[in-house]
Amino acid sequence: MTTTPDLTAEQRTDAVRTALAQADPGRHRKDRVMTVIIYGAFVLAMIPLVSLIWTVLANGLERFDWYFLTVSMRGVFGGMDAGGIYHAIIGTVEITLGATLISVPIGILTAIYLVEYGGGMLAKWVTFFVDVMTGIPSIVAGLFALSLFAFFFGPGIRLGIMGSVALAVLMIPVVVRSTEEMLKLVPNELREASYALGVPKWLTIVKVVLRTSVAGIVTGVMLAIARVIGETAPLLLTVGVIDSINYNLFEGRMMTLPVYVYRQYSQGYVPCNDPSAVCIEDINFQRAWAAALALILIVMILNLLARLISRYFAPKLRG
Amino acid sequence: MAQRIDVKDLDIYYGDFLAVEGVTMTIEPRSVTAFIGPSGCGKSTFLRTLNRMHEVIPGTRVEGSVEMEGVDLYGPGVDPVAVRRQIGMVFQRPNPFPTMSIEENVLAGVKLVNKRISKSDAADLVESSLRGSNLWEEVKDRLDKPGAGLSGGQQQRLCIARAIAIKPQVLLMDEPCSALDPISTLAIEDLIAELKQDYTIVIVTHNMQQAARVSDRTAFFNIAGTGKPGKLIEMDDTSTMFSSPTEKATEDYISGRFG
């Protein structure tokens, strides 16, 4: 307290009253300025997002229909009013699923090691290399998968599974990092509660730690999937390009949505010289935009699924 | 149920740091033993060595022996998991599993180790355990609701029910009431008085009145200074400890002159 001792009790009370009644105009001004800046930043950040969605919808909706989703590009040429992305959807879904099946077990087991068992030099090195892996350019991951398979099957090999491997290289660090954070969030008290009941460590990890954090882990995995599902360069290298449907990850080239978009866009305008046939000059651009829209929708559906799953597994207070 | 525990010359280390030194004591069956002492004197650490829970923290080790009915709990070939199934534990903060319902929490000790149990046995176990922890009447209509939705005192009794559901011989309680209000504390103290018919109970408490109310024997731990190991100063019948302790330090602590 800094009140001067020679003030009477009433004078002190008055001083407190005036101090309480005084407003600080400077702080109000600062508050308003900061509010404007923060809202401004928000609007600024929203502009590209809204513009992106708007552009994709405006350009993509024209060709986006059931026919487009259910046919491939087999036998489609020139400015024909035909062709679709069925083969690319199959490719994207299978290759991404393959990448998830490879990276999720590795990623989660690594995170379990780091959080539940690690602590020594090995854990430090693993953490370091996971960080390094996070920064690997996707094209390098593609080259890695390419040279790995070329080593065993000879040069010129193109397989769906090669794309899965390349994407898995990109996914693993993301899965490790997010799972690690989620496992760290599980209170130690729960592990101790489980040990005190005579539950062995591995069962504690599986049934208490993983069960408690599964919602966050699922979200992390979904983010990792969203990160790689739009990758183009490594897939172009490892999976190649094809116009017809290929369901088999382990045989032959496959088409994927990002590569499809790239391919269509790079083909450019179609010269329409024959007036007797139906010919759409910008058919390739239309297909590219519609495929882009499909890709965005797939990512959105995955996100929604992740939310549903994590809500289902999340710890609850009220049943 | 309820067995006696003999501790001989127990030293407890965190890495190279000697946390508790030279504890020798006997914990009698079917009684309540209270550990009192200032913060940091190692009473919780010592409690956790009784069911090998302190090993969960990396770098800890003990020297000396802890024997339950003649079996050294730290002997070769003794599985800490088996020790913990005989010696249950209740923690300072209630820690029900947040992903489980009340019923699943009680059955956690059975379900988490993948043991099979018939529906009717499970129902009986849930009821007897919850009755044992005086929680049955309050929750019997909402056994499928999340355990984390109960009040703090109810959660702590749920944790006690969970601990006694695996039918241990001994129940260790590490300041079980320190996060609870006086009414819940009273409920737990009444429960401790009932539980000692069947179990050996060891309780760590900062509340001297609580030690005086619930325990039969009291052990006083003290620490000479920061960085020094905690030691068992004195152990006797609670009535003796609170009326005429042998050691000066005990008297000072109990009468509130320090700590």
Short mmCIF file of C-alpha atoms in Angstrom, two decimals, chain A:
data_model
loop_
_atom_site.label_atom_id
_atom_site.label_comp_id
_atom_site.label_asym_id
_atom_site.label_seq_id
_atom_site.Cartn_x
_atom_site.Cartn_y
_atom_site.Cartn_z
CA MET A 1 0.00 0.00 0.00
CA THR A 2 1.28 3.44 -0.84
CA THR A 3 -1.25 5.58 1.02
CA THR A 4 0.32 8.43 2.92
CA PRO A 5 -0.03 7.91 6.64
CA ASP A 6 -1.27 11.43 7.49
CA LEU A 7 -4.55 11.04 5.53
CA THR A 8 -7.71 10.53 7.52
CA ALA A 9 -9.89 7.49 6.88
CA GLU A 10 -12.47 9.61 4.96
CA GLN A 11 -9.83 11.17 2.77
CA ARG A 12 -8.54 7.74 1.91
CA THR A 13 -12.03 6.53 1.06
CA ASP A 14 -12.49 9.56 -1.19
CA ALA A 15 -9.21 8.87 -2.90
CA VAL A 16 -10.31 5.32 -3.62
CA ARG A 17 -13.66 6.57 -4.97
CA THR A 18 -12.00 9.01 -7.38
CA ALA A 19 -9.51 6.36 -8.47
CA LEU A 20 -12.36 3.96 -9.24
CA ALA A 21 -14.36 6.60 -11.13
CA GLN A 22 -11.46 7.58 -13.36
CA ALA A 23 -11.51 6.01 -16.80
CA ASP A 24 -8.35 5.69 -18.83
CA PRO A 25 -9.13 7.03 -22.34
CA GLY A 26 -5.83 5.74 -23.71
CA ARG A 27 -6.67 2.14 -22.91
CA HIS A 28 -10.06 2.41 -24.58
CA ARG A 29 -8.44 3.74 -27.71
CA LYS A 30 -5.86 0.95 -27.74
CA ASP A 31 -8.59 -1.60 -27.25
CA ARG A 32 -10.51 -0.27 -30.24
CA VAL A 33 -7.43 -0.11 -32.48
CA MET A 34 -6.44 -3.68 -31.61
CA THR A 35 -9.99 -4.90 -32.21
CA VAL A 36 -10.00 -3.32 -35.68
CA ILE A 37 -6.57 -4.79 -36.50
CA ILE A 38 -7.58 -8.28 -35.40
CA TYR A 39 -10.85 -8.23 -37.33
CA GLY A 40 -8.96 -6.81 -40.31
CA ALA A 41 -6.44 -9.64 -40.16
CA PHE A 42 -9.26 -12.14 -40.02
CA VAL A 43 -10.99 -10.66 -43.08
CA LEU A 44 -7.66 -10.52 -44.92
CA ALA A 45 -7.07 -14.19 -44.15
CA MET A 46 -10.57 -15.11 -45.31
CA ILE A 47 -10.29 -13.35 -48.70
CA PRO A 48 -8.02 -15.96 -50.37
CA LEU A 49 -10.04 -18.82 -48.90
CA VAL A 50 -13.40 -17.48 -50.02
CA SER A 51 -12.01 -16.48 -53.39
CA LEU A 52 -10.51 -19.96 -53.85
CA ILE A 53 -13.75 -21.73 -53.02
CA TRP A 54 -15.68 -19.33 -55.21
CA THR A 55 -13.37 -19.81 -58.19
CA VAL A 56 -13.37 -23.59 -57.88
CA LEU A 57 -17.16 -23.68 -57.57
CA ALA A 58 -17.71 -21.23 -60.43
CA ASN A 59 -15.38 -23.06 -62.81
CA GLY A 60 -15.91 -26.59 -61.60
CA LEU A 61 -19.68 -26.89 -61.19
CA GLU A 62 -20.32 -26.70 -64.96
CA ARG A 63 -18.89 -30.16 -65.57
CA PHE A 64 -19.35 -31.62 -62.10
CA ASP A 65 -22.10 -34.20 -62.39
CA TRP A 66 -22.76 -37.88 -61.85
CA TYR A 67 -21.53 -38.77 -65.34
CA PHE A 68 -18.23 -36.96 -64.70
CA LEU A 69 -17.74 -38.85 -61.43
CA THR A 70 -18.46 -42.28 -62.86
CA VAL A 71 -16.55 -42.54 -66.15
CA SER A 72 -12.87 -42.62 -66.98
CA MET A 73 -10.98 -40.94 -69.81
CA ARG A 74 -10.68 -44.08 -71.89
CA GLY A 75 -11.19 -43.38 -75.58
CA VAL A 76 -11.75 -39.69 -74.99
CA PHE A 77 -9.85 -37.36 -77.30
CA GLY A 78 -9.92 -33.88 -78.74
CA GLY A 79 -12.83 -31.64 -77.76
CA MET A 80 -15.28 -34.54 -77.15
CA ASP A 81 -18.03 -33.76 -74.69
CA ALA A 82 -17.13 -36.79 -72.56
CA GLY A 83 -14.66 -38.14 -70.05
CA GLY A 84 -14.56 -38.16 -66.26
CA ILE A 85 -12.52 -38.78 -63.17
CA TYR A 86 -13.65 -42.17 -61.94
CA HIS A 87 -10.20 -43.67 -62.55
CA ALA A 88 -8.54 -40.72 -60.77
CA ILE A 89 -10.83 -41.01 -57.73
CA ILE A 90 -10.06 -44.73 -57.50
CA GLY A 91 -6.34 -43.97 -57.76
CA THR A 92 -6.36 -41.18 -55.19
CA VAL A 93 -8.45 -43.17 -52.69
CA GLU A 94 -6.41 -46.38 -53.05
CA ILE A 95 -3.00 -44.72 -53.02
CA THR A 96 -3.85 -42.50 -50.05
CA LEU A 97 -5.35 -45.46 -48.22
CA GLY A 98 -2.17 -47.42 -48.93
CA ALA A 99 -0.04 -44.53 -47.62
CA THR A 100 -2.22 -44.37 -44.48
CA LEU A 101 -1.92 -48.12 -43.87
CA ILE A 102 1.87 -47.85 -44.12
CA SER A 103 2.39 -44.65 -42.15
CA VAL A 104 -0.16 -44.87 -39.33
CA PRO A 105 1.21 -48.02 -37.64
CA ILE A 106 4.80 -46.80 -38.01
CA GLY A 107 3.90 -43.30 -36.86
CA ILE A 108 1.82 -44.34 -33.86
CA LEU A 109 4.32 -46.97 -32.70
CA THR A 110 7.13 -44.41 -33.00
CA ALA A 111 5.15 -41.89 -30.96
CA ILE A 112 4.39 -44.55 -28.33
CA TYR A 113 8.07 -45.33 -28.10
CA LEU A 114 8.99 -41.66 -27.76
CA VAL A 115 6.40 -40.85 -25.10
CA GLU A 116 6.07 -44.08 -23.12
CA TYR A 117 9.47 -45.73 -23.38
CA GLY A 118 11.96 -43.21 -24.77
CA GLY A 119 14.15 -40.79 -22.90
CA GLY A 120 17.61 -41.95 -23.93
CA MET A 121 19.83 -41.05 -26.86
CA LEU A 122 17.81 -43.14 -29.29
CA ALA A 123 14.67 -41.11 -28.54
CA LYS A 124 16.57 -37.88 -29.13
CA TRP A 125 17.87 -39.11 -32.48
CA VAL A 126 14.45 -40.34 -33.53
CA THR A 127 12.94 -36.95 -32.67
CA PHE A 128 15.70 -35.24 -34.65
CA PHE A 129 15.16 -37.37 -37.73
CA VAL A 130 11.40 -36.99 -37.54
CA ASP A 131 11.96 -33.23 -37.61
CA VAL A 132 14.25 -33.60 -40.59
CA MET A 133 11.67 -35.78 -42.33
CA THR A 134 9.05 -33.08 -41.84
CA GLY A 135 11.09 -30.84 -44.11
CA ILE A 136 11.62 -33.32 -46.95
CA PRO A 137 10.31 -31.82 -50.22
CA SER A 138 7.64 -34.04 -51.70
CA ILE A 139 9.52 -34.48 -54.96
CA VAL A 140 12.42 -35.95 -53.00
CA ALA A 141 10.05 -38.44 -51.36
CA GLY A 142 8.91 -39.34 -54.87
CA LEU A 143 12.47 -39.86 -56.06
CA PHE A 144 13.14 -42.02 -53.02
CA ALA A 145 10.20 -44.31 -53.76
CA LEU A 146 11.17 -44.36 -57.43
CA SER A 147 14.77 -45.40 -56.79
CA LEU A 148 13.74 -47.89 -54.09
CA PHE A 149 11.42 -49.76 -56.44
CA ALA A 150 13.74 -49.33 -59.42
CA PHE A 151 16.42 -51.05 -57.36
CA PHE A 152 14.26 -54.18 -56.96
CA PHE A 153 12.16 -54.20 -60.13
CA GLY A 154 14.33 -52.41 -62.61
CA PRO A 155 14.05 -48.90 -64.05
CA GLY A 156 10.83 -47.66 -65.59
CA ILE A 157 8.62 -49.32 -63.02
CA ARG A 158 5.38 -47.47 -62.23
CA LEU A 159 3.01 -48.80 -59.54
CA GLY A 160 0.28 -47.40 -57.33
CA ILE A 161 2.03 -48.76 -54.27
CA MET A 162 5.11 -46.70 -55.14
CA GLY A 163 2.97 -43.60 -54.75
CA SER A 164 1.73 -44.94 -51.42
CA VAL A 165 5.32 -45.35 -50.24
CA ALA A 166 6.24 -41.83 -51.36
CA LEU A 167 3.20 -40.35 -49.60
CA ALA A 168 3.87 -42.45 -46.50
CA VAL A 169 7.33 -40.89 -46.27
CA LEU A 170 5.60 -37.51 -46.16
CA MET A 171 2.90 -38.65 -43.73
CA ILE A 172 5.00 -40.43 -41.11
CA PRO A 173 6.52 -37.33 -39.49
CA VAL A 174 3.13 -35.62 -39.32
CA VAL A 175 1.54 -38.68 -37.71
CA VAL A 176 4.43 -39.07 -35.24
CA ARG A 177 4.33 -35.44 -34.21
CA SER A 178 0.58 -35.17 -33.74
CA THR A 179 0.30 -38.53 -31.97
CA GLU A 180 3.20 -37.60 -29.70
CA GLU A 181 1.43 -34.41 -28.65
CA MET A 182 -1.80 -36.28 -28.01
CA LEU A 183 -0.10 -38.97 -25.90
CA LYS A 184 1.65 -36.30 -23.86
CA LEU A 185 -1.74 -34.77 -23.09
CA VAL A 186 -2.91 -37.96 -21.35
CA PRO A 187 -2.54 -37.23 -17.62
CA ASN A 188 0.05 -39.33 -15.85
CA GLU A 189 -2.53 -39.96 -13.14
CA LEU A 190 -4.43 -42.24 -15.49
CA ARG A 191 -1.34 -44.33 -16.19
CA GLU A 192 -0.68 -44.55 -12.45
CA ALA A 193 -4.31 -45.45 -11.75
CA SER A 194 -3.98 -48.27 -14.23
CA TYR A 195 -0.64 -49.51 -12.87
CA ALA A 196 -2.03 -49.41 -9.33
CA LEU A 197 -4.78 -51.79 -10.44
CA GLY A 198 -2.14 -54.29 -11.44
CA VAL A 199 -2.43 -53.66 -15.16
CA PRO A 200 0.79 -54.34 -17.12
CA LYS A 201 2.38 -51.47 -19.02
CA TRP A 202 1.48 -52.57 -22.51
CA LEU A 203 -2.18 -53.03 -21.60
CA THR A 204 -2.12 -49.64 -19.90
CA ILE A 205 -0.82 -48.10 -23.11
CA VAL A 206 -3.32 -49.88 -25.34
CA LYS A 207 -6.41 -49.64 -23.18
CA VAL A 208 -5.92 -46.44 -21.21
CA VAL A 209 -3.44 -44.15 -22.97
CA LEU A 210 -4.44 -44.86 -26.58
CA ARG A 211 -8.11 -45.14 -25.70
CA THR A 212 -8.05 -41.75 -23.97
CA SER A 213 -6.21 -40.02 -26.80
CA VAL A 214 -7.78 -41.78 -29.80
CA ALA A 215 -9.92 -38.78 -30.70
CA GLY A 216 -6.88 -36.53 -31.06
CA ILE A 217 -4.89 -39.21 -32.86
CA VAL A 218 -7.66 -39.66 -35.44
CA THR A 219 -7.73 -35.90 -36.01
CA GLY A 220 -3.95 -35.91 -36.47
CA VAL A 221 -4.08 -38.78 -38.95
CA MET A 222 -6.81 -37.01 -40.92
CA LEU A 223 -4.71 -33.85 -41.06
CA ALA A 224 -1.80 -35.92 -42.33
CA ILE A 225 -4.04 -37.42 -45.01
CA ALA A 226 -5.27 -33.97 -46.00
CA ARG A 227 -1.64 -32.92 -46.26
CA VAL A 228 -0.71 -35.64 -48.79
CA ILE A 229 -3.90 -36.20 -50.73
CA GLY A 230 -3.19 -33.18 -52.91
CA GLU A 231 0.42 -34.12 -53.66
CA THR A 232 1.18 -34.08 -57.38
CA ALA A 233 4.89 -34.24 -58.03
CA PRO A 234 5.76 -37.54 -56.29
CA LEU A 235 2.73 -39.24 -57.85
CA LEU A 236 3.61 -38.00 -61.31
CA LEU A 237 7.04 -39.58 -60.83
CA THR A 238 6.04 -42.88 -59.24
CA VAL A 239 2.52 -43.70 -60.39
CA GLY A 240 2.48 -42.03 -63.77
CA VAL A 241 -0.52 -41.24 -65.89
CA ILE A 242 -3.23 -43.42 -67.42
CA ASP A 243 -6.62 -42.85 -69.02
CA SER A 244 -8.39 -46.04 -68.00
CA ILE A 245 -9.44 -47.57 -64.70
CA ASN A 246 -6.87 -49.56 -62.73
CA TYR A 247 -7.96 -50.97 -59.39
CA ASN A 248 -4.70 -52.76 -58.68
CA LEU A 249 -2.14 -50.92 -56.55
CA PHE A 250 0.46 -53.54 -57.38
CA GLU A 251 0.24 -53.55 -61.13
CA GLY A 252 0.60 -50.80 -63.68
CA ARG A 253 0.07 -47.08 -63.68
CA MET A 254 -2.81 -45.34 -61.96
CA MET A 255 -4.37 -41.92 -62.27
CA THR A 256 -4.83 -39.61 -59.28
CA LEU A 257 -6.87 -36.44 -58.94
CA PRO A 258 -4.03 -33.93 -58.54
CA VAL A 259 -2.15 -35.42 -61.48
CA TYR A 260 -5.39 -35.45 -63.48
CA VAL A 261 -5.89 -31.74 -62.80
CA TYR A 262 -2.32 -31.02 -63.81
CA ARG A 263 -2.57 -33.14 -66.95
CA GLN A 264 -5.84 -31.63 -68.13
CA TYR A 265 -4.72 -28.11 -67.46
CA SER A 266 -1.40 -28.54 -69.23
CA GLN A 267 -3.12 -29.84 -72.38
CA GLY A 268 -4.72 -26.44 -72.88
CA TYR A 269 -7.27 -25.44 -75.52
CA VAL A 270 -8.47 -27.92 -78.11
CA PRO A 271 -8.36 -26.78 -81.75
CA CYS A 272 -11.90 -27.27 -83.14
CA ASN A 273 -11.55 -27.48 -86.92
CA ASP A 274 -14.33 -29.91 -87.79
CA PRO A 275 -17.68 -28.09 -87.53
CA SER A 276 -19.69 -31.33 -87.95
CA ALA A 277 -18.51 -32.89 -84.65
CA VAL A 278 -19.33 -31.69 -81.12
CA CYS A 279 -16.24 -29.89 -79.93
CA ILE A 280 -15.72 -27.89 -76.75
CA GLU A 281 -12.64 -25.70 -76.96
CA ASP A 282 -11.98 -25.41 -73.24
CA ILE A 283 -13.04 -28.93 -72.27
CA ASN A 284 -9.66 -29.64 -70.63
CA PHE A 285 -9.96 -26.62 -68.34
CA GLN A 286 -13.52 -27.57 -67.42
CA ARG A 287 -12.39 -31.06 -66.48
CA ALA A 288 -9.45 -29.70 -64.47
CA TRP A 289 -11.66 -27.42 -62.41
CA ALA A 290 -14.31 -30.06 -61.84
CA ALA A 291 -11.62 -32.51 -60.69
CA ALA A 292 -10.22 -29.86 -58.36
CA LEU A 293 -13.70 -29.45 -56.90
CA ALA A 294 -13.93 -33.21 -56.40
CA LEU A 295 -10.59 -33.21 -54.58
CA ILE A 296 -11.70 -30.43 -52.24
CA LEU A 297 -14.95 -32.29 -51.55
CA ILE A 298 -13.05 -35.50 -50.73
CA VAL A 299 -10.86 -33.63 -48.24
CA MET A 300 -13.96 -32.03 -46.71
CA ILE A 301 -15.72 -35.38 -46.37
CA LEU A 302 -12.61 -36.83 -44.69
CA ASN A 303 -12.57 -33.90 -42.28
CA LEU A 304 -16.22 -34.38 -41.40
CA LEU A 305 -15.62 -38.10 -40.86
CA ALA A 306 -12.69 -37.29 -38.57
CA ARG A 307 -14.88 -34.97 -36.54
CA LEU A 308 -17.59 -37.61 -36.18
CA ILE A 309 -15.04 -40.25 -35.16
CA SER A 310 -13.31 -38.03 -32.62
CA ARG A 311 -16.65 -36.93 -31.17
CA TYR A 312 -17.66 -40.56 -30.78
CA PHE A 313 -14.43 -41.47 -28.94
CA ALA A 314 -13.91 -38.27 -26.95
CA PRO A 315 -14.03 -38.59 -23.13
CA LYS A 316 -17.43 -37.52 -21.90
CA LEU A 317 -18.63 -35.85 -18.72
CA ARG A 318 -22.34 -36.47 -19.18
CA GLY A 319 -23.65 -39.58 -20.84
#
